[in-house]
XYZ file of C-alpha atoms in Angstrom:
347
model
C 102.529 125.476 99.321
C 99.767 122.604 100.384
C 102.699 120.086 100.987
C 105.190 122.544 102.317
C 102.174 123.651 104.864
C 101.115 119.630 105.537
C 104.331 119.054 107.031
C 105.590 122.950 108.590
C 101.398 123.696 109.794
C 99.942 119.957 110.827
C 96.859 118.397 110.370
C 93.748 116.490 111.524
C 93.609 112.956 110.327
C 90.446 113.536 108.388
C 92.183 116.194 106.651
C 94.371 113.629 104.934
C 92.646 114.175 101.780
C 93.874 117.352 100.900
C 96.662 115.283 99.290
C 94.288 114.853 96.511
C 93.796 118.717 95.783
C 93.073 119.695 92.452
C 95.939 121.563 91.599
C 98.388 118.788 92.510
C 96.573 116.008 90.149
C 96.517 118.862 87.771
C 100.586 118.341 87.576
C 100.245 114.433 86.373
C 99.460 113.667 82.396
C 98.905 110.540 81.302
C 100.790 110.857 78.378
C 100.529 107.643 76.748
C 99.176 103.889 77.671
C 100.784 101.347 76.880
C 99.415 97.637 76.053
C 102.349 95.722 76.898
C 102.356 92.524 78.750
C 99.558 89.704 78.892
C 100.187 89.717 83.006
C 101.123 91.666 85.826
C 103.913 94.331 85.250
C 106.386 94.099 88.178
C 109.449 96.407 87.421
C 110.190 99.467 84.844
C 113.650 100.842 83.866
C 114.479 104.081 82.282
C 118.241 103.757 80.619
C 120.457 106.907 81.154
C 119.442 109.122 78.574
C 115.758 108.434 79.264
C 114.638 107.425 75.509
C 114.445 103.676 76.412
C 111.530 101.812 78.737
C 112.061 98.182 80.066
C 109.563 96.415 81.395
C 109.309 92.939 83.595
C 106.285 90.815 84.050
C 104.912 87.848 85.304
C 104.998 87.151 81.449
C 108.620 85.786 82.129
C 109.080 88.680 79.207
C 111.379 91.860 79.198
C 110.239 94.277 76.762
C 112.058 97.546 75.419
C 109.690 100.541 74.336
C 110.416 104.185 73.182
C 109.047 107.641 74.030
C 106.344 106.909 71.048
C 105.512 103.797 73.027
C 106.533 101.386 70.590
C 107.937 97.899 71.543
C 111.142 97.828 69.808
C 112.370 94.261 71.372
C 110.562 91.434 73.244
C 113.021 89.162 75.587
C 111.973 85.977 76.185
C 114.059 85.353 79.565
C 114.285 82.204 79.842
C 112.694 82.825 83.687
C 110.786 79.788 85.504
C 108.749 82.433 87.312
C 107.907 86.419 87.735
C 110.395 88.855 86.876
C 110.766 91.074 89.551
C 113.702 93.274 88.404
C 115.281 94.681 84.879
C 118.234 97.121 84.378
C 120.076 98.070 82.063
C 124.022 97.286 81.997
C 126.188 100.912 81.839
C 128.818 99.065 79.533
C 125.739 97.665 77.290
C 125.321 100.704 75.467
C 121.991 99.692 75.832
C 122.063 96.531 74.101
C 122.554 94.506 77.511
C 119.963 93.601 80.032
C 120.031 92.108 83.198
C 116.804 90.681 84.387
C 116.202 88.769 88.073
C 112.821 86.874 89.083
C 111.527 84.494 91.365
C 112.871 81.181 90.252
C 116.228 82.134 91.648
C 118.264 83.331 88.888
C 120.050 86.554 87.192
C 120.171 86.523 84.048
C 122.557 88.871 80.965
C 120.411 88.953 77.762
C 122.390 90.428 74.542
C 118.972 91.746 73.024
C 121.076 91.734 69.528
C 121.305 87.937 69.412
C 125.285 87.998 69.421
C 124.772 85.106 72.223
C 122.303 83.008 71.765
C 121.757 82.073 75.193
C 121.721 84.579 78.018
C 124.498 84.156 81.217
C 123.314 82.935 84.332
C 124.067 82.972 88.105
C 122.063 80.957 90.590
C 120.860 82.303 93.711
C 119.450 81.069 96.738
C 116.336 82.855 96.921
C 113.782 85.034 94.708
C 115.704 87.465 93.494
C 113.825 90.806 93.867
C 116.201 93.995 93.067
C 119.048 94.906 90.846
C 120.838 98.023 90.638
C 124.210 99.399 88.536
C 126.380 102.647 89.126
C 127.370 104.445 86.288
C 131.111 104.842 87.322
C 131.353 101.250 87.495
C 129.976 100.245 84.577
C 130.795 96.825 84.615
C 128.966 95.801 87.480
C 125.598 95.317 88.789
C 124.300 94.128 91.805
C 121.015 91.878 92.946
C 119.541 91.169 96.349
C 118.023 88.435 97.587
C 115.834 86.523 99.862
C 118.706 83.980 100.977
C 119.788 87.200 102.786
C 122.556 88.135 100.299
C 123.694 91.238 98.437
C 125.543 89.842 95.600
C 127.980 91.949 92.820
C 128.529 90.581 89.309
C 131.383 91.547 87.361
C 130.432 91.218 83.456
C 133.966 91.175 82.364
C 134.860 88.068 84.198
C 131.259 86.864 84.484
C 132.375 86.351 88.197
C 130.159 86.422 91.297
C 130.417 87.381 94.835
C 128.510 87.885 97.681
C 128.921 91.166 99.221
C 126.426 91.533 101.973
C 125.329 89.112 104.312
C 121.846 90.335 106.241
C 122.186 87.377 108.787
C 119.165 85.027 107.838
C 116.868 88.473 106.827
C 115.271 88.262 103.820
C 116.692 91.128 101.396
C 113.629 92.549 99.715
C 114.825 95.626 98.507
C 118.098 97.894 98.145
C 119.873 101.009 96.517
C 123.079 102.321 95.646
C 123.618 106.461 96.033
C 124.407 107.169 92.283
C 126.359 110.415 93.656
C 128.393 107.914 95.766
C 128.101 104.679 94.917
C 130.070 103.015 97.638
C 126.811 103.712 99.766
C 124.503 100.927 99.448
C 120.802 100.999 102.010
C 119.356 97.286 101.986
C 115.841 96.772 103.215
C 115.201 93.545 104.789
C 111.930 92.003 107.128
C 112.249 94.186 109.761
C 112.332 97.918 109.867
C 116.071 99.032 110.453
C 118.030 100.300 107.766
C 121.728 99.389 107.523
C 123.579 101.755 105.210
C 127.071 100.166 103.983
C 129.811 101.183 102.419
C 130.454 98.758 99.872
C 134.365 99.309 99.909
C 134.002 97.252 103.185
C 131.023 95.734 103.711
C 131.520 93.438 106.854
C 129.814 95.857 108.787
C 127.372 99.044 108.602
C 128.426 102.673 108.873
C 124.995 103.933 110.436
C 121.420 102.305 110.359
C 117.859 104.164 109.862
C 115.765 103.185 112.568
C 112.262 104.591 113.228
C 112.183 106.540 116.472
C 108.465 105.648 116.758
C 108.970 102.054 118.707
C 104.947 101.583 118.799
C 104.767 100.103 115.052
C 102.371 97.947 114.141
C 103.006 94.573 113.243
C 102.788 95.016 109.423
C 105.019 98.223 109.710
C 108.154 96.372 110.842
C 109.387 94.989 107.768
C 110.721 97.238 104.631
C 109.622 97.435 101.472
C 111.760 100.057 99.637
C 114.471 102.084 99.891
C 116.016 105.386 97.846
C 118.741 107.583 97.880
C 118.612 111.261 96.880
C 121.398 112.238 94.539
C 124.476 113.281 96.731
C 123.686 110.445 99.630
C 122.499 112.837 101.797
C 119.002 111.637 102.733
C 117.671 108.070 102.437
C 113.868 107.380 102.105
C 112.247 104.782 103.583
C 109.444 102.692 103.103
C 108.115 100.552 105.638
C 105.373 97.724 104.735
C 101.965 99.590 103.684
C 102.437 102.359 106.419
C 104.630 105.455 107.157
C 107.201 106.676 104.490
C 110.287 107.834 106.233
C 112.937 110.271 105.241
C 115.982 109.976 107.111
C 119.054 112.963 106.835
C 122.334 111.216 106.648
C 124.459 114.061 106.440
C 123.925 117.246 108.882
C 124.093 120.734 107.427
C 126.505 123.562 108.790
C 123.931 124.757 110.854
C 124.526 125.323 114.394
C 123.114 123.119 117.157
C 121.105 124.058 119.444
C 123.579 123.473 122.384
C 126.369 125.749 120.441
C 123.169 128.322 119.909
C 122.637 128.543 123.806
C 126.337 128.385 124.440
C 126.863 131.131 122.119
C 123.994 133.105 123.967
C 125.570 132.205 127.272
C 129.007 134.226 125.967
C 127.508 136.846 124.191
C 127.744 140.419 125.714
C 124.451 141.326 123.537
C 121.647 142.614 125.555
C 118.725 139.951 124.777
C 116.105 141.848 122.896
C 112.796 142.664 124.545
C 109.432 141.622 122.981
C 106.512 143.445 122.174
C 102.798 142.926 121.861
C 101.465 140.113 119.566
C 99.027 140.598 117.508
C 94.930 139.697 118.517
C 94.804 136.339 116.349
C 98.451 134.804 117.842
C 97.392 135.269 121.046
C 93.896 134.110 120.915
C 95.602 130.995 118.878
C 98.310 130.379 121.483
C 95.656 130.536 124.811
C 93.211 128.320 122.773
C 95.763 126.229 122.366
C 96.936 125.865 126.153
C 92.675 125.021 126.980
C 92.580 122.266 124.564
C 96.085 120.748 125.981
C 94.949 120.771 129.505
C 91.845 119.200 128.196
C 93.883 116.472 126.727
C 92.468 117.328 123.037
C 95.997 116.960 122.058
C 95.317 116.487 117.846
C 93.396 119.896 118.184
C 95.834 121.914 120.233
C 98.744 120.225 117.852
C 96.765 122.074 115.181
C 96.502 124.939 117.019
C 99.916 125.149 118.000
C 100.502 125.125 114.179
C 98.490 127.902 113.419
C 100.146 130.066 116.095
C 103.184 129.204 114.750
C 102.217 130.351 111.564
C 101.203 134.040 113.110
C 104.234 134.290 115.435
C 106.837 136.359 114.917
C 109.793 135.999 117.351
C 112.590 133.112 117.776
C 111.461 133.225 122.131
C 107.519 132.795 120.846
C 108.485 129.968 118.259
C 110.877 128.286 121.082
C 107.961 127.677 122.863
C 105.183 127.198 120.547
C 107.514 124.261 119.326
C 108.143 122.940 122.949
C 104.673 122.471 123.458
C 103.764 121.089 119.836
C 106.331 118.423 120.459
C 104.844 117.648 124.262
C 101.432 117.467 121.895
C 102.646 114.872 119.706
C 104.730 112.804 122.687
C 100.765 112.657 124.452
C 98.810 112.146 121.531
C 100.941 108.665 120.717
C 100.125 107.934 117.120
C 102.583 106.596 114.467
C 105.436 109.129 113.428
C 104.398 111.116 116.643
C 107.899 110.329 118.785
C 109.750 111.562 115.500
C 107.482 114.727 115.259
C 108.422 115.421 118.853
C 111.783 114.953 118.407
C 112.168 117.249 115.551
C 109.847 119.809 117.129
C 113.060 120.090 119.921
C 115.856 119.827 117.389
C 114.159 122.748 115.193
C 114.034 125.060 117.953
C 115.311 128.050 116.690
C 116.314 130.487 119.823
């Protein structure tokens, strides 16, 4: 409920600490601490069944752990720099590992020792991320700071440059596991393009932060991920905001469709009775705060009034007023919040 209320009702900045509420913290449980590596651990990856965990480190080794915390395998990768990414190859029955590192190399390791030396591919920059897809068990992909996303076929050991980001350093990327043709690419810019890897010449859409007042250290993207079916994309920008972009709209009618249906309807528009006292007080208090240009406080009170309102008409007015408050306050993300309130009006 706390997280829902933070999204719906709003909050003052000094209330950010509520994210540390005891009930939320108590959901987390440290079941085991593993003494894993001799240096910083940069990447963790579960196998498909969730029974094995692979870890990659600045000590240039990969280790594979079971659920009891036992180290089953330790692989000397042969990399000459920090290991940034590791993946289980889907076709490898949990015995084939892919690694990528700051030495610009991608390697494929047979942890049973059937092959003495790993298969190695060279790139033109540090390789920050790897990805696999369950419906393409022999393929995997890499993202490097030489501006390229590459595709590898382990049946032929061939590699090709799939996407060229035009001199932008690729920091991360993600493949949607429910629709593996979708690929989101994170670079040293804020916009996140999404490609259909079957036609990778240009993106099919681009996720752009609606707030154009981001600080300089927010203008690069460090991580992207999809939900299971590719309807949403989660984007972390710099050391600041995390954005959730909706990629596919649902079947609810749009605001214009609703207005059109009201105009064409012969149904009498209902009248509204008296409001409860708490709602009336909150609404009037919000007006006073807004007129005094105390926009953060006004937004908070409008949010409280929304929680107390009972009719669609009242809610539409309050959403519009709160949206104007966001527009006037002009904090990071407020432009997006304003648009959200305008779109979500249920009149």
